[in-house]
Tab-separated table of C-alpha atoms in Angstrom:
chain	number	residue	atom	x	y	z
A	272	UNK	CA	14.106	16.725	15.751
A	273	UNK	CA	14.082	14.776	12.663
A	274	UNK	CA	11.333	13.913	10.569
A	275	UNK	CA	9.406	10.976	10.889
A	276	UNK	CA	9.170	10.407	6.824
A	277	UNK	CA	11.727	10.217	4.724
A	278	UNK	CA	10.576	11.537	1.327
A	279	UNK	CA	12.517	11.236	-1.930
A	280	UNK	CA	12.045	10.760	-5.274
A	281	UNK	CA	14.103	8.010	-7.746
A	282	UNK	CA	13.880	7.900	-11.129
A	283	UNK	CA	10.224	7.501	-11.632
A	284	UNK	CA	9.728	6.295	-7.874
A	285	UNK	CA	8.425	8.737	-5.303
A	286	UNK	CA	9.834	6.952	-1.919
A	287	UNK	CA	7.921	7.642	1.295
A	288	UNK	CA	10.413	5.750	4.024
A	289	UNK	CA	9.376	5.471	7.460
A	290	UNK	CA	11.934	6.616	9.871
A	291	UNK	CA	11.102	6.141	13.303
A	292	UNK	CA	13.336	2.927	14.024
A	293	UNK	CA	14.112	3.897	17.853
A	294	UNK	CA	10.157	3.744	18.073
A	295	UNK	CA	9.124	1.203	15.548
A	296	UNK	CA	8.528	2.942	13.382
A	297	UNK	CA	4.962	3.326	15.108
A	298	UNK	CA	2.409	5.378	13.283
A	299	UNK	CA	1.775	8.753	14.724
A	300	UNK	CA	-0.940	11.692	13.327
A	301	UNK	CA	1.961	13.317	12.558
A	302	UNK	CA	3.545	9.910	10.493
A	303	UNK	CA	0.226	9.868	8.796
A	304	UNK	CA	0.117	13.439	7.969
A	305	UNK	CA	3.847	13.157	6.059
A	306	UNK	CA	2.669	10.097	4.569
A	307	UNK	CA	-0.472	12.048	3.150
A	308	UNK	CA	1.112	14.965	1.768
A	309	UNK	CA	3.724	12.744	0.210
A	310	UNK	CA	1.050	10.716	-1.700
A	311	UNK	CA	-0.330	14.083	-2.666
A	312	UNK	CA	3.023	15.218	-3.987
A	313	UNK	CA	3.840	12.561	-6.110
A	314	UNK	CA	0.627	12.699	-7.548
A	315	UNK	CA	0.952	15.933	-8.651
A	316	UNK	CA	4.294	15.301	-9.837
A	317	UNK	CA	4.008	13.425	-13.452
A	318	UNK	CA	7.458	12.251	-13.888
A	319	UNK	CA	6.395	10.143	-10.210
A	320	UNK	CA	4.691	6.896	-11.742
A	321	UNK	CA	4.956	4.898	-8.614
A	322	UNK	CA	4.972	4.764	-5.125
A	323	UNK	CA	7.371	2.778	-3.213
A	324	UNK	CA	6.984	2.758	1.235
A	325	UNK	CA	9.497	1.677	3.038
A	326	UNK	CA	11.167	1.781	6.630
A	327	UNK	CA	14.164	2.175	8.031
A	328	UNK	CA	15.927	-0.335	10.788
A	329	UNK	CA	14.762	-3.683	12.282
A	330	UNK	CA	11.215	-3.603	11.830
A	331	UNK	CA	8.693	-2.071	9.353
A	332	UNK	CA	5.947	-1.115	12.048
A	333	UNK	CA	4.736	-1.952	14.951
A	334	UNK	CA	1.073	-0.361	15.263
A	335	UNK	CA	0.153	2.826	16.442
A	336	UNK	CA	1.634	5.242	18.703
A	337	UNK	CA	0.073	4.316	22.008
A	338	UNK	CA	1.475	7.098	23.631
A	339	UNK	CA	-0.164	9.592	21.501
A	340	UNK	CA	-3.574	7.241	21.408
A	341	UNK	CA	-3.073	6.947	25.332
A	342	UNK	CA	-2.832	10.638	25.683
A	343	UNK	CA	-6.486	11.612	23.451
A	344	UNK	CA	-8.097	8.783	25.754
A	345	UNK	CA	-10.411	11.251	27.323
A	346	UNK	CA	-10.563	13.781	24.501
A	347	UNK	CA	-13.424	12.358	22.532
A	348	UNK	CA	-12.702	14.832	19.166
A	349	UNK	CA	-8.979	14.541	19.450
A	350	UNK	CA	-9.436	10.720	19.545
A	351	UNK	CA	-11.800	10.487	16.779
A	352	UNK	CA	-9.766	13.249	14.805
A	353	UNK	CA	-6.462	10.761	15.299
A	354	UNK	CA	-8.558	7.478	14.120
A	355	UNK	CA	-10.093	9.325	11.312
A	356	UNK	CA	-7.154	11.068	9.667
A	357	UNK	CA	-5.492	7.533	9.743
A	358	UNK	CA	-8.472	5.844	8.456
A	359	UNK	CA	-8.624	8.675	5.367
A	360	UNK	CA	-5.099	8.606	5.008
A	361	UNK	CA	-4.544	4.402	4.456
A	362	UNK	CA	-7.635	4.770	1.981
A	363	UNK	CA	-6.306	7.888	-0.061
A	364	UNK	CA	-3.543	5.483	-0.542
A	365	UNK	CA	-6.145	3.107	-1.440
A	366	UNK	CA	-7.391	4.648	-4.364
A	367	UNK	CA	-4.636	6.858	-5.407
A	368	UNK	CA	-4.200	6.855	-9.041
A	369	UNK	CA	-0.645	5.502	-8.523
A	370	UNK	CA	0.245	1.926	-8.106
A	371	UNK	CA	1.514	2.237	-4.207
A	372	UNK	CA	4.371	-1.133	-3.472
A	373	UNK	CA	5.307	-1.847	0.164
A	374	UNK	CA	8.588	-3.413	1.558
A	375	UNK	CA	8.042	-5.131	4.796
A	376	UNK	CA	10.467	-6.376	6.711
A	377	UNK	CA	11.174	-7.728	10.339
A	378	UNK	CA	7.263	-7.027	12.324
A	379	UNK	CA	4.287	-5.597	10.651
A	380	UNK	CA	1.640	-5.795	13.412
A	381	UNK	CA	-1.311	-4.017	13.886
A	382	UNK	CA	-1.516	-0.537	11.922
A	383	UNK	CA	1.770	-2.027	10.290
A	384	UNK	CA	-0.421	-4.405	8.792
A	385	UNK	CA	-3.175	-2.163	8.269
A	386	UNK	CA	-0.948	0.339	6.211
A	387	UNK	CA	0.399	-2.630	4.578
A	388	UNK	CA	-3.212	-3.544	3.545
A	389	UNK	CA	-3.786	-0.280	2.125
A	390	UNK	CA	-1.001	-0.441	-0.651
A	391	UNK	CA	-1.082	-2.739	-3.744
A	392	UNK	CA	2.160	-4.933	-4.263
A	393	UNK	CA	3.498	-6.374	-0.940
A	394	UNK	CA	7.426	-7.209	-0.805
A	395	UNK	CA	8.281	-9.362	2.588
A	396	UNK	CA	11.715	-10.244	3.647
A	397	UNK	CA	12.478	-13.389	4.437
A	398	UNK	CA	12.233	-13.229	7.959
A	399	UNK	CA	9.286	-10.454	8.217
A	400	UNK	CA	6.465	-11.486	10.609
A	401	UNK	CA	2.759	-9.959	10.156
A	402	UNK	CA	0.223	-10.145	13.063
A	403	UNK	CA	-2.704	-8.420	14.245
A	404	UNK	CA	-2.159	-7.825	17.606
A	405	UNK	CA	-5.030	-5.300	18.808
A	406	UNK	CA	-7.280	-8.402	20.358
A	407	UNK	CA	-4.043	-9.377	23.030
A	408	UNK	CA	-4.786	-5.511	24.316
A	409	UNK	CA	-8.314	-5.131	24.311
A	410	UNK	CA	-8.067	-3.028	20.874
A	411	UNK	CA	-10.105	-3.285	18.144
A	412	UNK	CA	-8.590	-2.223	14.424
A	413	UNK	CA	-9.409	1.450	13.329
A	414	UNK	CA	-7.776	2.020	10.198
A	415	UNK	CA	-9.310	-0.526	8.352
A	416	UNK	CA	-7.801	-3.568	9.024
A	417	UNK	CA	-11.388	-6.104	9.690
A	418	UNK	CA	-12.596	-4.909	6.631
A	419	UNK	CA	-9.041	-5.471	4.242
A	420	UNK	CA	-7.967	-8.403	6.388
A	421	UNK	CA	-11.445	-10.308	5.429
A	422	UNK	CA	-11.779	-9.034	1.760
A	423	UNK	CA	-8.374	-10.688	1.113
A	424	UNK	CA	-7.593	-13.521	3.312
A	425	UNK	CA	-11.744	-14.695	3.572
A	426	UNK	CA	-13.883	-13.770	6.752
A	427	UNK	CA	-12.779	-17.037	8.933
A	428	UNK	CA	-8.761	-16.298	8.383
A	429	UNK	CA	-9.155	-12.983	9.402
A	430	UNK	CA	-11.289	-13.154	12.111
A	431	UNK	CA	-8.738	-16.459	13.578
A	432	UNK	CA	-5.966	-13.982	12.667
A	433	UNK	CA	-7.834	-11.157	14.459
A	434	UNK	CA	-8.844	-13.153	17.082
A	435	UNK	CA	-5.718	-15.628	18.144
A	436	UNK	CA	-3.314	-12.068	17.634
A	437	UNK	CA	-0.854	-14.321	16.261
A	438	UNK	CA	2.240	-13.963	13.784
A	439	UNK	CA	2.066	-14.970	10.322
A	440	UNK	CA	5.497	-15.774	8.736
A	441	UNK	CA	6.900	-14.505	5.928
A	442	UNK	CA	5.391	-17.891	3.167
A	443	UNK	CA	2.452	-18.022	5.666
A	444	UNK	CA	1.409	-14.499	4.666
A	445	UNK	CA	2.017	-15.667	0.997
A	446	UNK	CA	0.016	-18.057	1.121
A	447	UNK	CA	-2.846	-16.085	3.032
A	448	UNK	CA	-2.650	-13.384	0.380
A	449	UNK	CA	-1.057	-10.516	2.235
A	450	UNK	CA	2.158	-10.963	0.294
A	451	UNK	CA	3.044	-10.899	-3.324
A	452	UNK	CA	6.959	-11.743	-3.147
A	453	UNK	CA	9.230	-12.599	-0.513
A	454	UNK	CA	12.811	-11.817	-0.901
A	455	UNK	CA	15.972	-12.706	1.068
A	456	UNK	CA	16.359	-9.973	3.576
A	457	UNK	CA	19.368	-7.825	2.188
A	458	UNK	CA	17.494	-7.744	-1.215
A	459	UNK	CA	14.393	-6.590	-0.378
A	460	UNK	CA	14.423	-2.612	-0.872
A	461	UNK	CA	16.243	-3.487	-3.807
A	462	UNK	CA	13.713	-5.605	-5.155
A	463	UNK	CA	11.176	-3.489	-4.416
A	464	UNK	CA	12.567	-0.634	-5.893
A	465	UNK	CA	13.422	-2.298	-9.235
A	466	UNK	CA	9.838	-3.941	-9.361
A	467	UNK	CA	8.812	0.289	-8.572
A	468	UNK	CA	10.990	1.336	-11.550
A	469	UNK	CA	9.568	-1.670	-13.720
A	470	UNK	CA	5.893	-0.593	-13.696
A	471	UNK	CA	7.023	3.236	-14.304
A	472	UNK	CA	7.854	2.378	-17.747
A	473	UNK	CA	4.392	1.326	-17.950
A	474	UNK	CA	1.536	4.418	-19.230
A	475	UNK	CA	0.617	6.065	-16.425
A	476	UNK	CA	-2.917	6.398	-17.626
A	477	UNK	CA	-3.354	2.979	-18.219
A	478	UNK	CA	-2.063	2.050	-14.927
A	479	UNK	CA	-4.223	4.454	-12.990
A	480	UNK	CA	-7.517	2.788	-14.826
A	481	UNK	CA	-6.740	-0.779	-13.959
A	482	UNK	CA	-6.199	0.255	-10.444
A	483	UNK	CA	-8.790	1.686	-10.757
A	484	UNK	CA	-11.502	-1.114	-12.054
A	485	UNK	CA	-9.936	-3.388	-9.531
A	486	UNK	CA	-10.570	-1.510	-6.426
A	487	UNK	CA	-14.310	-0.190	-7.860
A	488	UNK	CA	-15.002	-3.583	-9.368
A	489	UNK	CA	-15.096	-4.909	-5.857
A	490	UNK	CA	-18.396	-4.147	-4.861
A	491	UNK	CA	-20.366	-4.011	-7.727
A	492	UNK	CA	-21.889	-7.495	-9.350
A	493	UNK	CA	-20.697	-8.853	-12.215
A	494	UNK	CA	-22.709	-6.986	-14.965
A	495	UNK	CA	-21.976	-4.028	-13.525
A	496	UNK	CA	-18.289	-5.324	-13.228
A	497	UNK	CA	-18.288	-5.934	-16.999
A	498	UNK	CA	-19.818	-2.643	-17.709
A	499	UNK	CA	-17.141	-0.700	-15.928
A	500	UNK	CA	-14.326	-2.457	-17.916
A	501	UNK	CA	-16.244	-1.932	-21.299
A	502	UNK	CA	-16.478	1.765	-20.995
A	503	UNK	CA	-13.288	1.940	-19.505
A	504	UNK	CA	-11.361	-0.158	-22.482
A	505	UNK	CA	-13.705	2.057	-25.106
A	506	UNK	CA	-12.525	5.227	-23.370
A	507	UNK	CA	-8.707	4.226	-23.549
A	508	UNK	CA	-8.456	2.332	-26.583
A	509	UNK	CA	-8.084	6.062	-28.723
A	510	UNK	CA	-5.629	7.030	-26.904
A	511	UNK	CA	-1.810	8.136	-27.808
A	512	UNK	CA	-0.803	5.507	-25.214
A	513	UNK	CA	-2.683	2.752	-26.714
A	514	UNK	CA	-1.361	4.335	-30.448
A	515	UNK	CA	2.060	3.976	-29.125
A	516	UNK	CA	2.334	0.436	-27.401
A	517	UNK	CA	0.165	-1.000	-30.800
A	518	UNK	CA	3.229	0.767	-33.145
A	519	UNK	CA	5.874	-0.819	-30.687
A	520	UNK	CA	4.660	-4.017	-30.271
A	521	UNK	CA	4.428	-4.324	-34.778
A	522	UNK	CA	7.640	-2.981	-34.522
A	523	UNK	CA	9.135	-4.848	-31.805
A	524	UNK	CA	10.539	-2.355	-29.784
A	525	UNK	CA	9.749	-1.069	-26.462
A	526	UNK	CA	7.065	1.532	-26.252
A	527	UNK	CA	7.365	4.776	-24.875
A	528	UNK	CA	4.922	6.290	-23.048
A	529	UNK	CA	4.430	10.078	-23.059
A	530	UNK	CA	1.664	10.271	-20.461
Protein backbone atom coordinates (compact mmCIF):
# COMPACT_ATOMS: atom_id res chain seq x y z
CA UNK A 1 0.00 0.00 0.00
CA UNK A 2 1.17 3.38 -0.72
CA UNK A 3 1.59 6.14 1.50
CA UNK A 4 -0.89 8.55 2.19
CA UNK A 5 1.81 11.66 2.18
CA UNK A 6 3.90 12.42 -0.27
CA UNK A 7 7.00 14.03 1.27
CA UNK A 8 9.76 15.80 -0.66
CA UNK A 9 11.91 18.44 -0.42
CA UNK A 10 12.62 21.39 -3.37
CA UNK A 11 15.07 23.73 -3.22
CA UNK A 12 14.34 25.38 0.02
CA UNK A 13 10.64 23.93 0.05
CA UNK A 14 9.85 20.92 2.18
CA UNK A 15 6.53 19.58 0.23
CA UNK A 16 4.05 17.55 2.28
CA UNK A 17 1.42 16.40 -0.72
CA UNK A 18 -1.61 14.67 0.15
CA UNK A 19 -2.14 11.56 -1.78
CA UNK A 20 -5.24 9.91 -1.17
CA UNK A 21 -7.20 11.07 -4.43
CA UNK A 22 -9.34 7.68 -4.77
CA UNK A 23 -10.54 8.78 -1.16
CA UNK A 24 -10.40 12.50 -1.16
CA UNK A 25 -7.84 12.85 0.03
CA UNK A 26 -9.77 12.48 3.49
CA UNK A 27 -7.75 12.95 6.62
CA UNK A 28 -6.96 9.82 8.47
CA UNK A 29 -4.77 9.43 12.08
CA UNK A 30 -2.52 7.95 9.98
CA UNK A 31 -2.63 11.24 7.23
CA UNK A 32 -2.15 13.32 10.29
CA UNK A 33 0.61 11.37 11.72
CA UNK A 34 2.78 11.74 8.14
CA UNK A 35 1.79 15.21 8.09
CA UNK A 36 3.30 15.65 11.72
CA UNK A 37 6.49 14.04 11.33
CA UNK A 38 6.95 15.86 8.07
CA UNK A 39 6.55 19.30 9.79
CA UNK A 40 8.98 17.95 12.31
CA UNK A 41 11.47 17.05 9.62
CA UNK A 42 11.68 20.06 7.86
CA UNK A 43 12.09 21.82 10.88
CA UNK A 44 14.96 20.16 11.78
CA UNK A 45 16.28 20.42 8.44
CA UNK A 46 17.83 24.17 7.99
CA UNK A 47 18.27 24.29 4.35
CA UNK A 48 13.95 23.69 4.57
CA UNK A 49 12.75 27.46 4.93
CA UNK A 50 9.22 26.77 3.96
CA UNK A 51 6.49 24.59 3.91
CA UNK A 52 4.41 24.07 0.95
CA UNK A 53 0.92 21.30 1.33
CA UNK A 54 -0.51 20.18 -1.40
CA UNK A 55 -2.78 17.29 -2.89
CA UNK A 56 -2.90 15.25 -5.51
CA UNK A 57 -6.09 14.72 -8.07
CA UNK A 58 -9.52 16.45 -8.23
CA UNK A 59 -9.98 17.70 -4.91
CA UNK A 60 -7.77 18.95 -2.01
CA UNK A 61 -9.89 17.32 0.91
CA UNK A 62 -12.89 16.37 1.73
CA UNK A 63 -13.04 16.10 5.73
CA UNK A 64 -12.24 13.35 7.78
CA UNK A 65 -12.15 9.75 7.31
CA UNK A 66 -15.59 8.71 8.43
CA UNK A 67 -14.81 5.29 8.18
CA UNK A 68 -12.08 5.39 10.62
CA UNK A 69 -14.24 8.08 12.91
CA UNK A 70 -17.28 5.60 12.35
CA UNK A 71 -15.26 2.70 13.50
CA UNK A 72 -13.84 4.51 17.25
CA UNK A 73 -17.69 5.47 17.70
CA UNK A 74 -17.94 3.38 20.78
CA UNK A 75 -14.30 3.47 21.84
CA UNK A 76 -14.35 6.57 23.96
CA UNK A 77 -10.12 6.80 24.19
CA UNK A 78 -9.63 5.76 20.63
CA UNK A 79 -12.11 8.52 19.63
CA UNK A 80 -10.71 11.16 21.72
CA UNK A 81 -7.06 9.91 20.85
CA UNK A 82 -8.15 10.39 16.86
CA UNK A 83 -9.73 14.07 17.58
CA UNK A 84 -6.85 15.03 19.68
CA UNK A 85 -3.84 14.03 17.59
CA UNK A 86 -5.64 15.99 14.73
CA UNK A 87 -6.39 18.87 16.86
CA UNK A 88 -2.37 18.93 18.04
CA UNK A 89 -1.30 18.20 14.74
CA UNK A 90 -3.28 21.36 12.66
CA UNK A 91 -1.91 23.59 15.65
CA UNK A 92 1.84 22.34 15.57
CA UNK A 93 1.41 23.55 12.10
CA UNK A 94 0.04 26.56 13.63
CA UNK A 95 2.90 27.73 15.34
CA UNK A 96 5.68 26.05 13.61
CA UNK A 97 8.55 28.29 13.18
CA UNK A 98 8.19 27.89 9.38
CA UNK A 99 5.92 29.88 7.22
CA UNK A 100 3.45 26.77 6.18
CA UNK A 101 1.53 27.85 2.28
CA UNK A 102 -1.44 25.73 1.17
CA UNK A 103 -2.67 24.99 -2.46
CA UNK A 104 -6.30 24.25 -2.57
CA UNK A 105 -7.93 23.19 -5.27
CA UNK A 106 -11.34 21.59 -6.42
CA UNK A 107 -13.36 20.93 -2.51
CA UNK A 108 -11.93 21.86 0.77
CA UNK A 109 -14.78 20.96 3.17
CA UNK A 110 -14.77 20.25 6.57
CA UNK A 111 -11.22 19.13 8.05
CA UNK A 112 -10.10 20.30 4.43
CA UNK A 113 -10.92 23.57 5.57
CA UNK A 114 -9.82 23.12 8.96
CA UNK A 115 -6.21 22.05 7.82
CA UNK A 116 -6.44 24.82 5.45
CA UNK A 117 -7.07 27.17 8.46
CA UNK A 118 -4.15 25.96 10.20
CA UNK A 119 -1.48 27.07 7.54
CA UNK A 120 -0.53 30.72 6.74
CA UNK A 121 -0.69 31.68 2.91
CA UNK A 122 -3.77 30.15 1.15
CA UNK A 123 -3.44 29.53 -2.80
CA UNK A 124 -7.12 28.60 -4.38
CA UNK A 125 -7.64 27.55 -7.89
CA UNK A 126 -9.96 29.03 -9.77
CA UNK A 127 -12.60 26.71 -9.46
CA UNK A 128 -11.82 25.43 -5.69
CA UNK A 129 -14.93 25.41 -3.44
CA UNK A 130 -14.55 25.69 0.56
CA UNK A 131 -17.48 24.66 2.86
CA UNK A 132 -18.03 23.52 6.23
CA UNK A 133 -20.10 20.76 5.96
CA UNK A 134 -20.17 19.03 9.57
CA UNK A 135 -23.76 20.85 10.51
CA UNK A 136 -25.61 18.88 7.16
CA UNK A 137 -24.43 15.53 9.30
CA UNK A 138 -25.04 16.28 12.71
CA UNK A 139 -21.10 16.95 13.25
CA UNK A 140 -19.66 19.49 15.03
CA UNK A 141 -15.83 20.72 14.00
CA UNK A 142 -12.97 19.08 16.12
CA UNK A 143 -9.86 20.24 14.80
CA UNK A 144 -10.35 23.67 15.27
CA UNK A 145 -12.34 24.95 12.74
CA UNK A 146 -15.23 27.33 15.12
CA UNK A 147 -12.47 28.82 16.67
CA UNK A 148 -10.15 29.75 13.15
CA UNK A 149 -13.30 30.11 11.08
CA UNK A 150 -14.54 33.08 13.59
CA UNK A 151 -11.06 34.65 14.35
CA UNK A 152 -10.76 35.26 10.57
CA UNK A 153 -13.96 35.61 8.81
CA UNK A 154 -15.85 37.46 12.22
CA UNK A 155 -18.22 35.36 14.57
CA UNK A 156 -21.59 35.93 12.34
CA UNK A 157 -19.77 34.61 8.88
CA UNK A 158 -18.64 31.73 10.49
CA UNK A 159 -21.31 30.70 12.42
CA UNK A 160 -23.81 31.35 8.83
CA UNK A 161 -20.97 29.40 7.17
CA UNK A 162 -21.07 26.78 9.97
CA UNK A 163 -24.51 26.77 10.18
CA UNK A 164 -26.07 26.93 6.36
CA UNK A 165 -22.96 24.07 5.45
CA UNK A 166 -22.69 25.84 2.32
CA UNK A 167 -19.85 26.31 -0.43
CA UNK A 168 -17.87 29.31 -0.66
CA UNK A 169 -16.33 29.93 -4.15
CA UNK A 170 -13.09 30.45 -5.00
CA UNK A 171 -13.39 35.06 -4.87
CA UNK A 172 -16.07 34.38 -2.18
CA UNK A 173 -13.43 32.84 0.10
CA UNK A 174 -11.20 35.87 -0.92
CA UNK A 175 -13.22 38.05 0.04
CA UNK A 176 -14.16 36.24 3.44
CA UNK A 177 -10.47 36.00 4.25
CA UNK A 178 -9.77 32.32 3.85
CA UNK A 179 -7.79 32.97 0.69
CA UNK A 180 -4.79 35.02 -0.12
CA UNK A 181 -4.51 34.38 -4.07
CA UNK A 182 -6.49 32.62 -6.48
CA UNK A 183 -4.87 31.29 -9.52
CA UNK A 184 -6.15 29.74 -12.77
CA UNK A 185 -6.32 26.07 -12.10
CA UNK A 186 -3.25 24.60 -14.10
CA UNK A 187 -1.06 27.28 -12.35
CA UNK A 188 -1.73 26.82 -9.04
CA UNK A 189 1.05 24.32 -7.59
CA UNK A 190 3.19 26.32 -9.62
CA UNK A 191 2.33 29.42 -8.06
CA UNK A 192 2.45 28.17 -4.92
CA UNK A 193 5.62 26.72 -5.15
CA UNK A 194 7.37 29.82 -6.58
CA UNK A 195 5.62 32.08 -3.87
CA UNK A 196 7.33 28.88 -1.34
CA UNK A 197 10.74 29.45 -2.99
CA UNK A 198 10.24 33.39 -2.80
CA UNK A 199 10.00 33.67 1.02
CA UNK A 200 13.04 31.04 1.39
CA UNK A 201 15.34 33.64 0.28
CA UNK A 202 14.04 35.50 3.10
CA UNK A 203 16.20 34.97 6.89
CA UNK A 204 14.84 32.26 8.38
CA UNK A 205 15.11 33.81 11.77
CA UNK A 206 13.40 36.73 10.90
CA UNK A 207 10.64 34.88 9.38
CA UNK A 208 10.10 32.55 12.29
CA UNK A 209 9.71 35.86 14.71
CA UNK A 210 7.08 37.59 12.67
CA UNK A 211 5.16 34.43 12.57
CA UNK A 212 5.65 34.36 15.51
CA UNK A 213 4.30 37.95 16.97
CA UNK A 214 1.38 37.47 14.69
CA UNK A 215 0.00 34.31 15.99
CA UNK A 216 1.00 35.39 19.95
CA UNK A 217 -0.07 38.96 19.32
CA UNK A 218 -3.57 37.64 18.93
CA UNK A 219 -4.65 37.40 22.28
CA UNK A 220 -2.85 39.73 24.14
CA UNK A 221 -4.08 43.68 24.25
CA UNK A 222 -2.44 46.15 22.62
CA UNK A 223 0.30 47.19 25.17
CA UNK A 224 1.17 43.97 25.60
CA UNK A 225 1.03 43.63 21.70
CA UNK A 226 3.54 46.51 21.45
CA UNK A 227 5.70 45.09 24.09
CA UNK A 228 6.15 41.79 22.34
CA UNK A 229 7.27 43.51 19.06
CA UNK A 230 9.71 45.89 21.02
CA UNK A 231 11.65 43.15 22.62
CA UNK A 232 11.38 41.15 19.73
CA UNK A 233 12.84 44.01 17.14
CA UNK A 234 15.62 44.82 20.13
CA UNK A 235 16.49 41.12 20.22
CA UNK A 236 16.93 40.85 16.31
CA UNK A 237 18.16 44.08 15.35
CA UNK A 238 22.13 42.73 16.38
CA UNK A 239 21.91 40.17 14.48
CA UNK A 240 24.17 38.88 11.34
CA UNK A 241 20.85 38.76 9.44
CA UNK A 242 19.88 42.21 10.15
CA UNK A 243 24.00 43.14 9.49
CA UNK A 244 23.59 41.56 6.19
CA UNK A 245 20.20 42.85 4.63
CA UNK A 246 21.40 46.69 6.09
CA UNK A 247 24.98 46.09 3.89
CA UNK A 248 22.79 44.86 0.86
CA UNK A 249 20.25 47.19 0.79
CA UNK A 250 23.44 50.40 0.87
CA UNK A 251 24.82 48.36 -1.61
CA UNK A 252 21.98 47.49 -3.68
CA UNK A 253 22.28 44.02 -4.04
CA UNK A 254 20.34 41.18 -2.81
CA UNK A 255 21.11 39.98 0.65
CA UNK A 256 22.10 36.71 1.59
CA UNK A 257 21.04 35.16 4.43
CA UNK A 258 23.22 32.64 6.30
CA UNK A 259 20.70 31.61 8.95
Amino acid sequence: MSAPVAVTIEGSVGIIELARPEKFNCLSLKVHECISNARARFEAERNVRSILIRAQGKHFCTGADLTEVKGKLNDPAALDHFIAFGMNNLRALESSSLPVVVAVQGLCLAGGVELMLACDVCFGAETAQFGDQHAQFGLIPGWGGSQRLTRLMGQRRALDLMFSARWLKAEEAKEAGLVNYIVPDADLHKSALEYCQKIATRSRPGIAEMKRLAREGADLGIDQQMRLERDAAVRALPSDDVAEGLDAFENRRAPEFKT
